Coordinates of C-alpha atoms in Angstrom, one line a residue:
Chain A
M246 CA 51.7 -66.5 139.0
E247 CA 54.5 -66.6 137.8
G248 CA 53.8 -65.7 134.5
A249 CA 52.1 -62.4 135.6
D250 CA 54.9 -62.5 137.6
L251 CA 57.3 -62.4 134.6
A252 CA 55.8 -60.2 132.6
V253 CA 54.9 -57.4 134.9
K254 CA 59.3 -57.5 135.1
V255 CA 59.4 -57.7 131.5
L256 CA 56.6 -55.4 131.2
S257 CA 58.4 -52.6 133.9
T258 CA 62.3 -53.0 132.4
W259 CA 60.6 -52.4 128.7
L260 CA 59.0 -49.1 130.2
T261 CA 62.6 -48.1 132.4
L262 CA 64.3 -48.2 129.4
V263 CA 62.2 -46.2 127.0
V264 CA 61.8 -43.5 129.3
G265 CA 65.4 -43.7 130.4
L266 CA 66.9 -44.0 127.1
I267 CA 64.5 -41.9 124.9
V268 CA 62.0 -40.2 127.1
L269 CA 64.4 -38.3 129.7
P270 CA 66.8 -36.7 126.8
S271 CA 64.0 -36.1 125.1
A272 CA 62.7 -33.5 126.7
F273 CA 65.9 -32.0 127.6
G274 CA 66.7 -32.2 123.3
L275 CA 69.2 -34.4 124.1
S276 CA 70.1 -37.8 121.6
L277 CA 71.8 -40.7 122.7
G278 CA 72.6 -41.4 119.8
I279 CA 71.3 -44.9 119.2
S280 CA 69.3 -43.4 116.7
E281 CA 71.8 -42.5 114.9
F282 CA 73.7 -46.3 115.1
Y283 CA 70.4 -47.5 114.0
M284 CA 70.2 -45.3 110.7
K285 CA 74.1 -46.4 109.4
I286 CA 73.0 -50.2 110.3
L287 CA 69.9 -49.7 108.0
V288 CA 71.7 -47.8 105.7
K289 CA 74.2 -50.5 104.7
T290 CA 71.6 -53.2 104.8
L291 CA 69.2 -51.8 102.3
E292 CA 71.9 -52.1 99.1
V293 CA 69.6 -54.0 96.7
S294 CA 69.0 -54.4 93.0
A295 CA 66.8 -53.9 90.2
A296 CA 66.7 -50.1 88.4
E297 CA 63.0 -49.6 87.5
G298 CA 61.7 -46.1 87.0
C299 CA 59.3 -44.8 83.7
I300 CA 57.0 -47.3 81.6
I301 CA 57.9 -45.3 79.2
Q302 CA 60.4 -43.9 76.8
R303 CA 59.6 -39.8 77.0
D304 CA 60.4 -37.1 74.2
E305 CA 60.0 -34.4 75.8
S306 CA 60.7 -31.7 72.8
P307 CA 57.6 -29.0 73.0
M308 CA 55.2 -28.2 70.9
E309 CA 57.1 -26.4 68.0
K310 CA 59.7 -29.4 67.5
G311 CA 57.0 -32.4 67.9
L312 CA 55.3 -30.6 64.8
S313 CA 58.5 -30.0 62.7
G314 CA 57.4 -26.5 63.0
L315 CA 59.1 -22.9 62.2
R316 CA 57.3 -20.2 63.2
G317 CA 54.6 -19.5 60.4
R318 CA 54.0 -22.9 59.0
V319 CA 50.5 -23.8 58.0
F320 CA 48.6 -26.3 59.2
E321 CA 49.3 -29.9 58.1
L322 CA 47.3 -32.9 58.0
S323 CA 49.7 -34.8 60.1
D324 CA 49.6 -32.0 63.2
V325 CA 47.4 -34.3 64.9
F326 CA 50.0 -36.9 65.5
Y327 CA 51.3 -34.5 67.8
F328 CA 48.5 -34.7 69.9
S329 CA 47.6 -37.9 69.4
K330 CA 50.9 -39.3 70.6
K331 CA 51.1 -36.9 73.8
G332 CA 47.6 -38.1 74.5
L333 CA 48.5 -41.4 74.5
E334 CA 51.8 -40.8 76.1
A335 CA 49.6 -39.2 78.8
I336 CA 47.1 -42.8 78.9
V337 CA 50.1 -44.8 78.8
E338 CA 52.1 -42.7 81.6
D339 CA 51.1 -39.0 83.2
E340 CA 52.3 -36.5 85.3
V341 CA 49.8 -36.6 88.2
T342 CA 49.1 -39.8 88.8
Q343 CA 53.0 -40.1 89.5
R344 CA 53.1 -37.3 91.9
F345 CA 50.1 -39.1 93.3
S346 CA 51.1 -42.1 94.1
S347 CA 54.0 -43.2 95.8
E348 CA 57.6 -41.8 94.8
E349 CA 58.2 -44.9 92.3
L350 CA 61.6 -46.1 94.3
V351 CA 65.2 -47.1 92.3
S352 CA 65.9 -50.1 94.2
W353 CA 63.4 -52.1 96.9
N354 CA 63.8 -51.2 100.3
L355 CA 62.2 -54.6 101.7
L356 CA 59.1 -52.9 102.5
T357 CA 56.4 -55.0 100.4
R358 CA 54.8 -51.9 100.2
T359 CA 57.0 -50.6 97.9
N360 CA 57.7 -53.5 95.8
V361 CA 55.2 -52.9 93.1
N362 CA 57.7 -53.2 90.2
F363 CA 60.1 -56.0 91.1
Q364 CA 59.2 -59.6 90.4
Y365 CA 61.6 -61.3 91.0
I366 CA 62.9 -62.1 94.5
S367 CA 66.1 -64.2 95.1
P368 CA 65.5 -66.7 98.4
K369 CA 68.0 -65.1 100.0
L370 CA 67.0 -61.3 100.3
T371 CA 63.4 -63.1 100.6
M372 CA 65.2 -64.0 103.8
V373 CA 66.3 -61.1 104.7
W374 CA 62.9 -59.5 104.0
V375 CA 61.2 -62.0 106.6
L376 CA 64.3 -60.7 109.0
G377 CA 62.8 -57.4 108.8
V378 CA 59.4 -58.0 109.0
L379 CA 60.1 -59.8 112.2
I380 CA 61.8 -56.4 113.5
R381 CA 59.6 -54.3 112.1
Y382 CA 56.4 -55.8 113.6
C383 CA 57.6 -57.1 116.9
F384 CA 60.0 -54.7 118.1
L385 CA 60.2 -51.7 116.5
L386 CA 56.1 -51.8 116.2
P387 CA 55.6 -51.8 120.1
L388 CA 58.0 -49.5 121.0
R389 CA 56.9 -47.3 118.5
V390 CA 53.6 -47.9 119.9
T391 CA 54.2 -47.5 123.7
L392 CA 56.1 -43.8 123.1
A393 CA 53.5 -41.9 120.9
F394 CA 51.1 -43.3 123.5
I395 CA 53.4 -41.6 126.0
G396 CA 54.2 -38.7 123.5
I397 CA 50.4 -37.6 123.3
S398 CA 49.4 -38.6 126.5
L399 CA 52.3 -35.9 128.1
L400 CA 51.2 -33.4 125.5
I401 CA 46.9 -33.5 126.5
I402 CA 48.3 -33.8 130.5
G403 CA 50.6 -30.8 130.0
T404 CA 49.3 -28.0 127.8
T405 CA 45.9 -28.9 130.5
L406 CA 47.7 -27.8 133.2
V407 CA 49.6 -25.0 132.0
G408 CA 46.9 -24.0 130.4
Q409 CA 45.4 -23.6 134.0
L410 CA 48.0 -21.0 134.4
P411 CA 47.1 -17.1 133.9
D412 CA 48.6 -15.6 131.0
S413 CA 52.1 -14.9 131.5
R414 CA 55.7 -14.8 130.0
I415 CA 56.4 -18.2 132.1
K416 CA 53.6 -19.5 131.2
N417 CA 54.4 -19.5 127.0
W418 CA 58.0 -20.5 128.3
L419 CA 55.8 -23.5 129.3
S420 CA 54.1 -24.2 127.0
E421 CA 56.8 -24.3 124.2
L422 CA 58.3 -27.0 126.6
V423 CA 55.7 -28.9 126.7
H424 CA 55.0 -28.5 123.1
L425 CA 58.6 -29.3 121.9
T426 CA 59.1 -32.5 124.5
C427 CA 55.9 -34.2 123.1
C428 CA 57.1 -33.8 119.9
R429 CA 60.6 -34.8 120.1
I430 CA 59.5 -37.7 121.8
C431 CA 56.3 -38.7 118.9
V432 CA 59.1 -37.8 116.6
R433 CA 61.3 -40.9 118.0
S434 CA 58.2 -42.5 117.9
L435 CA 58.8 -43.2 114.4
S436 CA 62.3 -43.0 114.2
G437 CA 62.5 -39.9 112.7
T438 CA 65.9 -38.2 111.8
I439 CA 65.0 -35.5 110.6
H440 CA 68.2 -32.7 109.3
Y441 CA 67.4 -28.7 109.6
H442 CA 69.3 -26.3 107.3
N443 CA 69.4 -22.8 107.6
K444 CA 67.9 -22.2 110.8
Q445 CA 68.6 -18.7 111.2
Y446 CA 65.7 -18.0 108.6
R447 CA 63.4 -20.0 111.0
P448 CA 59.9 -18.2 111.2
Q449 CA 60.0 -15.4 113.7
K450 CA 56.6 -14.0 115.4
G451 CA 53.5 -12.3 113.6
G452 CA 54.8 -14.1 110.4
I453 CA 53.1 -17.0 108.3
C454 CA 55.0 -20.3 108.0
V455 CA 54.4 -21.6 104.5
A456 CA 55.1 -25.4 103.2
N457 CA 54.8 -27.9 101.3
H458 CA 52.5 -31.2 102.3
T459 CA 53.3 -34.6 102.1
S460 CA 51.7 -35.7 105.0
P461 CA 49.7 -34.9 108.9
I462 CA 53.0 -35.7 110.0
D463 CA 54.7 -32.8 108.5
V464 CA 53.2 -30.6 111.3
L465 CA 55.4 -32.5 114.1
I466 CA 58.2 -32.5 111.8
L467 CA 57.9 -28.4 111.8
T468 CA 56.8 -27.8 115.9
T469 CA 59.9 -29.9 117.1
D470 CA 61.6 -27.5 115.8
G471 CA 59.9 -24.2 117.0
C472 CA 56.7 -23.7 118.3
Y473 CA 53.7 -22.7 115.8
A474 CA 50.3 -21.3 115.7
M475 CA 48.1 -24.2 114.1
V476 CA 45.3 -23.7 111.6
G477 CA 42.6 -26.1 110.5
Q478 CA 39.6 -27.2 111.2
V479 CA 38.5 -28.8 114.4
H480 CA 38.0 -32.5 114.6
G481 CA 36.0 -34.6 116.2
G482 CA 37.8 -37.6 118.7
L483 CA 41.1 -38.1 119.9
M484 CA 42.6 -35.2 117.1
G485 CA 40.0 -33.4 118.8
I486 CA 41.1 -34.0 122.6
I487 CA 45.0 -33.0 121.4
Q488 CA 43.0 -30.0 119.8
R489 CA 41.3 -28.5 122.7
A490 CA 44.0 -29.2 124.9
M491 CA 46.5 -27.5 123.0
V492 CA 44.9 -24.3 122.8
K493 CA 44.3 -23.4 126.4
A494 CA 47.9 -23.1 126.6
C495 CA 49.0 -21.2 123.7
P496 CA 46.4 -19.2 120.6
H497 CA 46.0 -21.5 117.6
V498 CA 43.4 -21.1 115.6
W499 CA 41.2 -23.6 114.8
F500 CA 38.2 -23.3 113.3
E501 CA 34.2 -25.2 112.6
R502 CA 33.7 -27.1 109.8
S503 CA 30.9 -24.3 108.9
E504 CA 33.2 -21.0 109.7
M505 CA 35.6 -23.2 106.9
K506 CA 33.9 -22.0 103.9
D507 CA 33.4 -18.2 104.7
R508 CA 36.5 -17.3 103.2
H509 CA 36.3 -13.6 104.5
L510 CA 35.7 -15.1 108.1
V511 CA 38.7 -17.1 107.9
T512 CA 40.9 -14.5 106.3
K513 CA 39.8 -11.7 109.2
R514 CA 40.9 -13.8 112.1
L515 CA 43.9 -15.1 110.9
R516 CA 44.8 -11.6 109.8
E517 CA 44.4 -10.4 113.8
H518 CA 46.2 -13.3 114.5
V519 CA 49.2 -11.9 112.7
A520 CA 48.7 -8.4 113.4
D521 CA 49.8 -9.3 116.9
K522 CA 53.4 -9.7 117.1
K523 CA 53.6 -11.7 120.1
K524 CA 51.4 -14.4 118.8
L525 CA 53.5 -17.3 116.9
P526 CA 53.7 -18.0 113.2
I527 CA 51.3 -19.2 111.5
L528 CA 51.9 -23.1 110.3
I529 CA 50.2 -23.3 106.4
F530 CA 50.1 -25.7 103.7
P531 CA 48.6 -23.4 100.3
E532 CA 48.5 -26.7 98.6
G533 CA 45.7 -28.1 100.4
T534 CA 46.1 -31.3 100.6
C535 CA 48.7 -34.6 100.8
I536 CA 51.1 -34.2 98.0
N537 CA 53.7 -37.0 97.4
N538 CA 56.6 -35.7 98.0
T539 CA 58.4 -35.4 94.2
S540 CA 56.8 -32.2 93.2
V541 CA 55.0 -28.8 94.6
M542 CA 51.3 -28.1 93.2
M543 CA 49.3 -24.8 93.1
F544 CA 49.2 -23.0 95.7
K545 CA 46.1 -21.9 96.9
K546 CA 46.0 -17.9 96.4
G547 CA 43.9 -17.9 100.3
S548 CA 47.3 -18.1 102.2
F549 CA 49.1 -15.6 100.5
E550 CA 46.1 -12.6 101.1
I551 CA 46.5 -12.3 104.2
G552 CA 49.3 -10.1 104.2
G553 CA 52.4 -10.2 106.7
T554 CA 55.7 -11.8 106.3
I555 CA 55.6 -15.1 104.8
Y556 CA 58.4 -18.0 105.7
P557 CA 58.9 -20.4 103.0
V558 CA 59.5 -23.8 104.7
A559 CA 60.5 -26.4 102.2
I560 CA 60.0 -30.4 103.4
K561 CA 62.0 -33.3 101.6
Y562 CA 61.6 -36.8 102.5
N563 CA 63.9 -39.2 101.7
P564 CA 62.1 -42.2 100.5
Q565 CA 64.3 -45.1 101.2
F566 CA 63.4 -45.3 104.6
G567 CA 59.9 -45.6 104.2
D568 CA 57.2 -43.7 102.5
A569 CA 55.3 -40.8 104.3
F570 CA 52.6 -39.7 101.9
W571 CA 49.4 -39.7 102.8
N572 CA 47.1 -40.9 100.4
S573 CA 44.1 -39.9 102.3
S574 CA 41.6 -41.6 99.2
K575 CA 43.5 -44.8 99.6
Y576 CA 44.5 -45.2 103.1
G577 CA 42.3 -43.8 106.3
M578 CA 44.6 -42.0 109.3
V579 CA 45.0 -45.1 111.7
S580 CA 46.1 -47.7 108.5
Y581 CA 48.2 -44.5 107.5
L582 CA 50.0 -44.3 111.1
L583 CA 50.4 -47.5 111.6
R584 CA 52.1 -48.1 107.9
I585 CA 54.0 -45.3 109.5
M586 CA 55.4 -47.3 112.7
T587 CA 55.8 -50.5 110.3
S588 CA 58.4 -48.5 107.9
W589 CA 62.2 -48.4 108.6
A590 CA 62.4 -44.8 109.4
I591 CA 61.2 -41.8 108.6
V592 CA 64.1 -39.7 107.2
C593 CA 63.7 -36.1 106.1
D594 CA 65.3 -32.5 105.0
V595 CA 63.8 -29.5 106.3
W596 CA 65.2 -25.8 104.5
Y597 CA 64.0 -22.5 106.0
M598 CA 63.7 -20.2 103.6
P599 CA 64.2 -16.2 103.6
P600 CA 61.1 -15.0 104.6
M601 CA 59.1 -13.4 101.2
T602 CA 56.5 -11.0 101.3
R603 CA 53.9 -9.3 98.5
E604 CA 55.8 -7.0 96.0
E605 CA 54.1 -4.1 94.0
G606 CA 52.2 -4.7 91.4
E607 CA 52.2 -8.4 92.2
D608 CA 48.7 -10.1 93.2
A609 CA 48.2 -13.1 94.9
V610 CA 48.3 -15.6 92.8
Q611 CA 51.7 -14.4 91.4
F612 CA 53.0 -14.5 95.0
A613 CA 51.6 -17.6 95.6
N614 CA 53.4 -18.7 92.2
R615 CA 56.5 -17.1 93.4
V616 CA 56.6 -19.2 96.7
K617 CA 56.1 -22.3 95.3
S618 CA 58.9 -22.0 92.7
A619 CA 61.2 -21.5 95.6
I620 CA 60.2 -24.3 97.7
A621 CA 60.2 -26.4 94.9
V622 CA 64.1 -25.0 93.9
Q623 CA 65.0 -25.4 97.5
G624 CA 63.5 -28.9 98.4
G625 CA 64.2 -30.6 95.0
L626 CA 61.0 -31.1 93.9
T627 CA 59.7 -30.6 90.6
E628 CA 56.8 -28.2 90.2
L629 CA 53.4 -28.7 88.4
P630 CA 50.8 -26.0 87.2
W631 CA 48.0 -28.3 88.5
D632 CA 45.6 -28.2 91.3
G633 CA 46.2 -30.4 93.8
G634 CA 42.4 -31.1 94.2
L635 CA 42.8 -32.2 90.1
K636 CA 43.1 -35.8 92.9
R637 CA 39.3 -35.6 92.8
A638 CA 38.3 -33.2 90.4
K639 CA 38.5 -32.4 87.1
V640 CA 41.1 -30.3 85.1
K641 CA 40.2 -26.2 84.6
D642 CA 40.1 -24.9 80.8
T643 CA 42.7 -22.2 81.4
F644 CA 45.5 -25.1 80.5
K645 CA 43.8 -26.6 77.4
E646 CA 43.6 -23.2 76.5
E647 CA 47.5 -22.8 76.7
Q648 CA 48.3 -25.7 74.2
Q649 CA 45.8 -24.4 72.2
K650 CA 47.3 -20.5 72.2
N651 CA 50.6 -21.8 71.3
Y652 CA 49.9 -24.4 68.3
S653 CA 47.4 -21.3 66.8
K654 CA 50.7 -19.1 66.7
M655 CA 52.5 -21.5 64.9
I656 CA 49.8 -21.5 62.6
V657 CA 48.3 -18.5 62.4
G658 CA 51.3 -16.2 63.8
N659 CA 50.0 -12.8 64.4
G660 CA 46.4 -12.9 63.5
S661 CA 47.3 -13.0 60.2
P662 CA 47.0 -16.5 58.9
N663 CA 50.1 -18.0 56.6
L664 CA 48.3 -19.2 53.7
E665 CA 49.9 -19.7 50.2
L666 CA 48.2 -17.6 47.4
D667 CA 47.0 -20.2 44.9
Chain B
M197 CA 48.8 -52.5 95.8
G198 CA 47.6 -55.6 98.4
S199 CA 45.3 -57.6 96.2
R200 CA 47.2 -56.9 93.2
S201 CA 48.9 -59.4 91.1
S202 CA 52.2 -59.0 89.1
H203 CA 51.5 -61.9 87.3
A204 CA 50.9 -62.6 83.5
A205 CA 48.9 -65.4 83.7
L206 CA 46.7 -63.3 85.7
I207 CA 45.5 -61.3 82.7
P208 CA 42.7 -62.6 81.2
D209 CA 43.1 -63.9 78.1
V210 CA 46.9 -62.6 77.5
D211 CA 47.5 -64.8 74.5
H212 CA 45.3 -63.8 72.7
I213 CA 45.5 -60.2 73.8
R214 CA 50.0 -61.1 73.4
R215 CA 49.0 -62.1 69.3
E216 CA 46.8 -59.6 68.3
T217 CA 48.2 -56.6 69.7
G218 CA 52.4 -57.5 69.6
F219 CA 53.1 -56.6 72.9
S220 CA 55.8 -58.5 75.1
Q221 CA 54.3 -60.0 78.0
A222 CA 56.6 -57.5 79.9
S223 CA 55.5 -54.7 78.0
L224 CA 51.7 -56.6 78.4
L225 CA 52.5 -56.8 82.1
R226 CA 53.3 -53.0 82.6
L227 CA 50.3 -51.9 80.4
Y228 CA 47.4 -54.1 82.7
H229 CA 48.9 -52.2 85.8
R230 CA 48.4 -49.0 84.1
F231 CA 45.2 -50.2 83.3
Q232 CA 44.5 -51.3 87.3
A233 CA 45.7 -47.7 88.5
L234 CA 43.7 -46.4 86.3
D235 CA 40.3 -48.5 86.9
R236 CA 40.3 -46.8 90.4
E237 CA 37.4 -48.7 91.4
E238 CA 38.1 -52.1 90.3
K239 CA 35.4 -53.0 87.9
G240 CA 37.4 -54.6 85.4
Y241 CA 36.6 -51.9 83.0
L242 CA 37.3 -48.3 81.8
S243 CA 34.6 -46.1 81.0
R244 CA 35.3 -42.2 80.1
L245 CA 35.3 -41.0 83.3
D246 CA 38.5 -42.8 84.4
L247 CA 40.1 -41.8 81.1
Q248 CA 39.1 -38.0 81.8
Q249 CA 40.7 -38.2 85.2
I250 CA 44.0 -38.4 83.3
G251 CA 45.2 -34.6 83.8
A252 CA 47.6 -34.6 80.6
L253 CA 45.3 -36.0 78.5
A254 CA 41.9 -33.4 79.9
V255 CA 44.1 -30.4 78.5
N256 CA 45.2 -32.2 75.2
P257 CA 42.6 -30.3 72.6
L258 CA 42.2 -33.9 70.8
G259 CA 41.6 -35.6 74.4
D260 CA 37.8 -36.2 74.2
R261 CA 38.0 -37.9 70.3
I262 CA 41.3 -40.0 71.7
I263 CA 38.8 -40.7 74.1
D264 CA 36.3 -41.8 71.6
S265 CA 38.9 -43.7 69.8
F266 CA 38.4 -46.3 72.9
F267 CA 35.0 -46.6 72.8
P268 CA 34.0 -48.0 69.4
N269 CA 30.7 -48.7 68.1
G270 CA 29.3 -46.7 71.1
S271 CA 30.1 -48.9 73.6
Q272 CA 30.7 -47.2 77.2
R273 CA 33.0 -49.7 79.2
V274 CA 36.4 -50.3 77.6
D275 CA 38.3 -53.9 78.9
F276 CA 42.0 -54.4 79.2
A277 CA 41.8 -56.2 75.7
G278 CA 40.4 -53.6 73.6
F279 CA 42.3 -50.5 75.9
A280 CA 45.8 -52.8 74.8
R281 CA 44.4 -52.9 71.2
V282 CA 44.3 -49.3 70.6
L283 CA 47.4 -48.7 72.5
A284 CA 49.5 -51.5 70.2
H285 CA 48.4 -48.8 67.2
F286 CA 51.7 -46.5 68.8
R287 CA 53.8 -49.9 69.3
P288 CA 57.4 -48.7 67.5
V289 CA 57.8 -50.8 64.4
D290 CA 59.9 -53.3 64.7
E291 CA 62.2 -55.0 62.0
E292 CA 61.5 -58.7 62.8
D293 CA 57.9 -58.2 62.2
A294 CA 57.8 -57.1 58.3
T295 CA 60.1 -60.2 57.9
I296 CA 58.3 -63.0 60.6
R297 CA 54.9 -61.7 59.7
D298 CA 52.9 -64.8 57.5
P299 CA 51.1 -62.6 55.1
K300 CA 47.8 -64.6 55.6
Q301 CA 47.4 -63.3 59.1
P302 CA 46.0 -60.1 59.3
E303 CA 48.0 -57.1 59.1
P304 CA 49.7 -56.1 62.7
L305 CA 48.1 -53.4 65.3
N306 CA 51.6 -51.1 64.5
S307 CA 51.6 -51.1 61.1
R308 CA 52.0 -47.7 58.6
M309 CA 48.1 -48.5 57.4
N310 CA 46.8 -48.8 60.8
K311 CA 48.6 -46.1 62.5
L312 CA 47.3 -43.4 59.6
R313 CA 43.4 -45.7 60.3
F314 CA 43.7 -44.2 63.9
A315 CA 44.7 -40.9 63.1
F316 CA 42.0 -40.7 60.1
Q317 CA 39.3 -41.8 62.7
L318 CA 40.2 -38.6 64.9
Y319 CA 39.0 -37.0 61.9
D320 CA 36.2 -38.9 60.4
L321 CA 34.0 -38.8 63.1
D322 CA 30.9 -40.4 61.3
R323 CA 32.8 -43.1 60.0
D324 CA 31.8 -42.2 57.0
G325 CA 35.6 -43.2 55.5
K326 CA 36.2 -39.9 54.5
I327 CA 37.1 -36.5 56.0
S328 CA 34.4 -34.1 55.1
R329 CA 35.8 -29.9 54.7
N330 CA 32.9 -29.5 58.1
E331 CA 34.5 -32.6 60.0
M332 CA 38.1 -31.0 59.0
L333 CA 37.1 -27.6 60.2
Q334 CA 35.8 -29.2 63.8
V335 CA 39.3 -31.1 64.3
L336 CA 41.2 -27.9 63.7
R337 CA 38.6 -26.1 65.8
L338 CA 39.7 -28.2 68.7
M339 CA 43.4 -27.4 68.1
V340 CA 43.1 -23.6 68.1
G341 CA 40.1 -23.0 70.6
V342 CA 39.1 -19.8 70.4
Q343 CA 42.2 -18.2 69.2
V344 CA 41.3 -17.9 66.0
T345 CA 38.6 -16.4 63.3
D346 CA 36.1 -18.8 62.0
E347 CA 37.5 -16.9 58.1
Q348 CA 40.9 -17.6 59.2
L349 CA 40.2 -21.0 59.8
E350 CA 38.1 -21.9 56.9
S351 CA 40.4 -20.3 54.2
I352 CA 42.9 -23.0 55.9
T353 CA 40.3 -25.8 55.8
D354 CA 39.2 -24.7 52.4
R355 CA 43.4 -24.6 51.9
T356 CA 44.0 -28.3 53.0
V357 CA 41.1 -29.8 51.3
Q358 CA 42.2 -29.1 48.0
E359 CA 45.9 -30.1 48.4
A360 CA 44.6 -33.6 49.7
D361 CA 41.4 -34.0 47.5
E362 CA 42.6 -35.3 43.8
D363 CA 38.9 -36.7 42.7
G364 CA 37.2 -33.3 43.8
D365 CA 34.7 -34.7 45.5
G366 CA 35.4 -31.7 48.2
A367 CA 36.2 -35.0 50.7
V368 CA 39.7 -36.8 51.7
S369 CA 39.0 -39.9 51.8
F370 CA 41.6 -42.2 53.0
M371 CA 43.5 -42.9 50.3
E372 CA 44.4 -39.2 49.6
F373 CA 44.8 -39.1 53.4
T374 CA 47.7 -41.4 53.1
K375 CA 48.9 -40.4 49.4
S376 CA 49.5 -37.1 51.1
L377 CA 51.1 -38.2 53.9
E378 CA 53.5 -40.8 52.2
K379 CA 56.6 -39.0 52.6
M380 CA 56.1 -38.7 56.6
N381 CA 57.8 -40.7 58.7
I382 CA 54.8 -41.9 60.4
E383 CA 56.4 -44.7 62.2
Q384 CA 58.4 -42.6 64.2
K385 CA 56.0 -40.0 65.0
M386 CA 53.3 -42.0 65.8
S387 CA 55.1 -44.7 68.1
I388 CA 55.5 -45.0 71.9
R389 CA 57.8 -46.8 73.2
I390 CA 57.6 -49.2 76.4
L391 CA 61.1 -49.5 78.7
K392 CA 61.6 -53.3 79.5

């Protein structure tokens, strides 16, 4: 019986500590400084070796230089060299697959999963790594799982309770409180440190919040600082329960899978939501899929056709502490969450940006590109014209046409070929 | 990256490939990682589709031709040895290669001649050793897309063939091809440097 008693005692002390030190302060939006302390130690510990970067030395000269061209030069047999070299370079190392594999770190952060290129590890480093594994799996992981459990349960219970109330200002206030508290707890469960910049531009009611997408955690990160109406598909399982509970307390926009295919229906419902100025701002991720947080891919124009004010937000994770990117074709949700919970921490910056609206004579695609550039610049991410769907699909021909256009301009000029008369 | 190892010893036939291609152990390792990354289904070889998934290659006007060079003789699969062999053409020319080389050994894959041969076979689809006027036209059409009219393209083709063709047979043989490019710095234009 002693063993059982001891176990119960340990468990209850553990729970009290957790609740007292983490859950309660989160409810009031306070911080005891434990996380900050942890982060300081972490940063100091992570001073390690080897710089590995790209595989090949790239010659990024534009087509004109690569073809030793001045405008109006003629076709040479050797022109094929330029394209073949570019082609082979792409085969050895290309931007897109780089974007979709996790950002390569300059130095190793003691997580095996990021140790792709470092081959030799000294014994001292190995010892530190073993210690790290122990801390992460035996101490941090149970702690985080506990917190996550508490957070999600509170969310479901809280929103269901608040959902029982009649519509009123108090209901809205309570629902916000429940959302914020549970989100803060969940963020703690990931050892998340988030810096919000430019809070004055935080999305307002009746607007649309647009952000770059790296992982499902993005949602958590944004809702910790404000309440949003989510848009998305109705899922089954745990996600479904959470979704159904949340929608009782506050009007989110969930679609059945069949409805998602009907673009007009989707746009119509979103328009209705935006038109009601009392409703919370909608949160949308226009890339359509998770990108690895080093670049921003093409924004699908659908979100930009709804109208209303767009509030762009840039989210940038610090890969030093843990890679937040979810490669959905490689990892399922559960293994992804486990990876996150056994990383050191999730550190990210969130920049709110001044609102944008569609200008006269701008179509949805141009507007989308404008917003995309703004987000990329703010977050320090590179812009790629590729579709995020490229991860799974083939490329559109328009990009090939652009290259062909450039080349044609060089050898043919404005339609009159530059021929040497014999 | 779970089951993937980072040991050169696990590359099949690594010594043979090293001798044939001239790549260093470290370079081969990096290329092997890349090969494995492209081989998403872990088949052990690459198919045309695997290479077509590379975005930057799919929009390259000569993308299909380049992919074809990995699949000689109608094969549909390329293993790592074949992959490295093609890439070896683009290995930069070192000073050492010229001096150490045993004259009885076959020419290294990244010699000037072999680089030119690689470029030549991008043109010469039917592998008859000559670039016919038609083959030249086809490559040009690939590079310009729909931006240029047939007449313009034919004039450019005729001019180019005429300039290079010495024996007057209306086609450009490999020798004529190399002669017309003898002043070009092939070594620099067709080299990709792999970082250590």
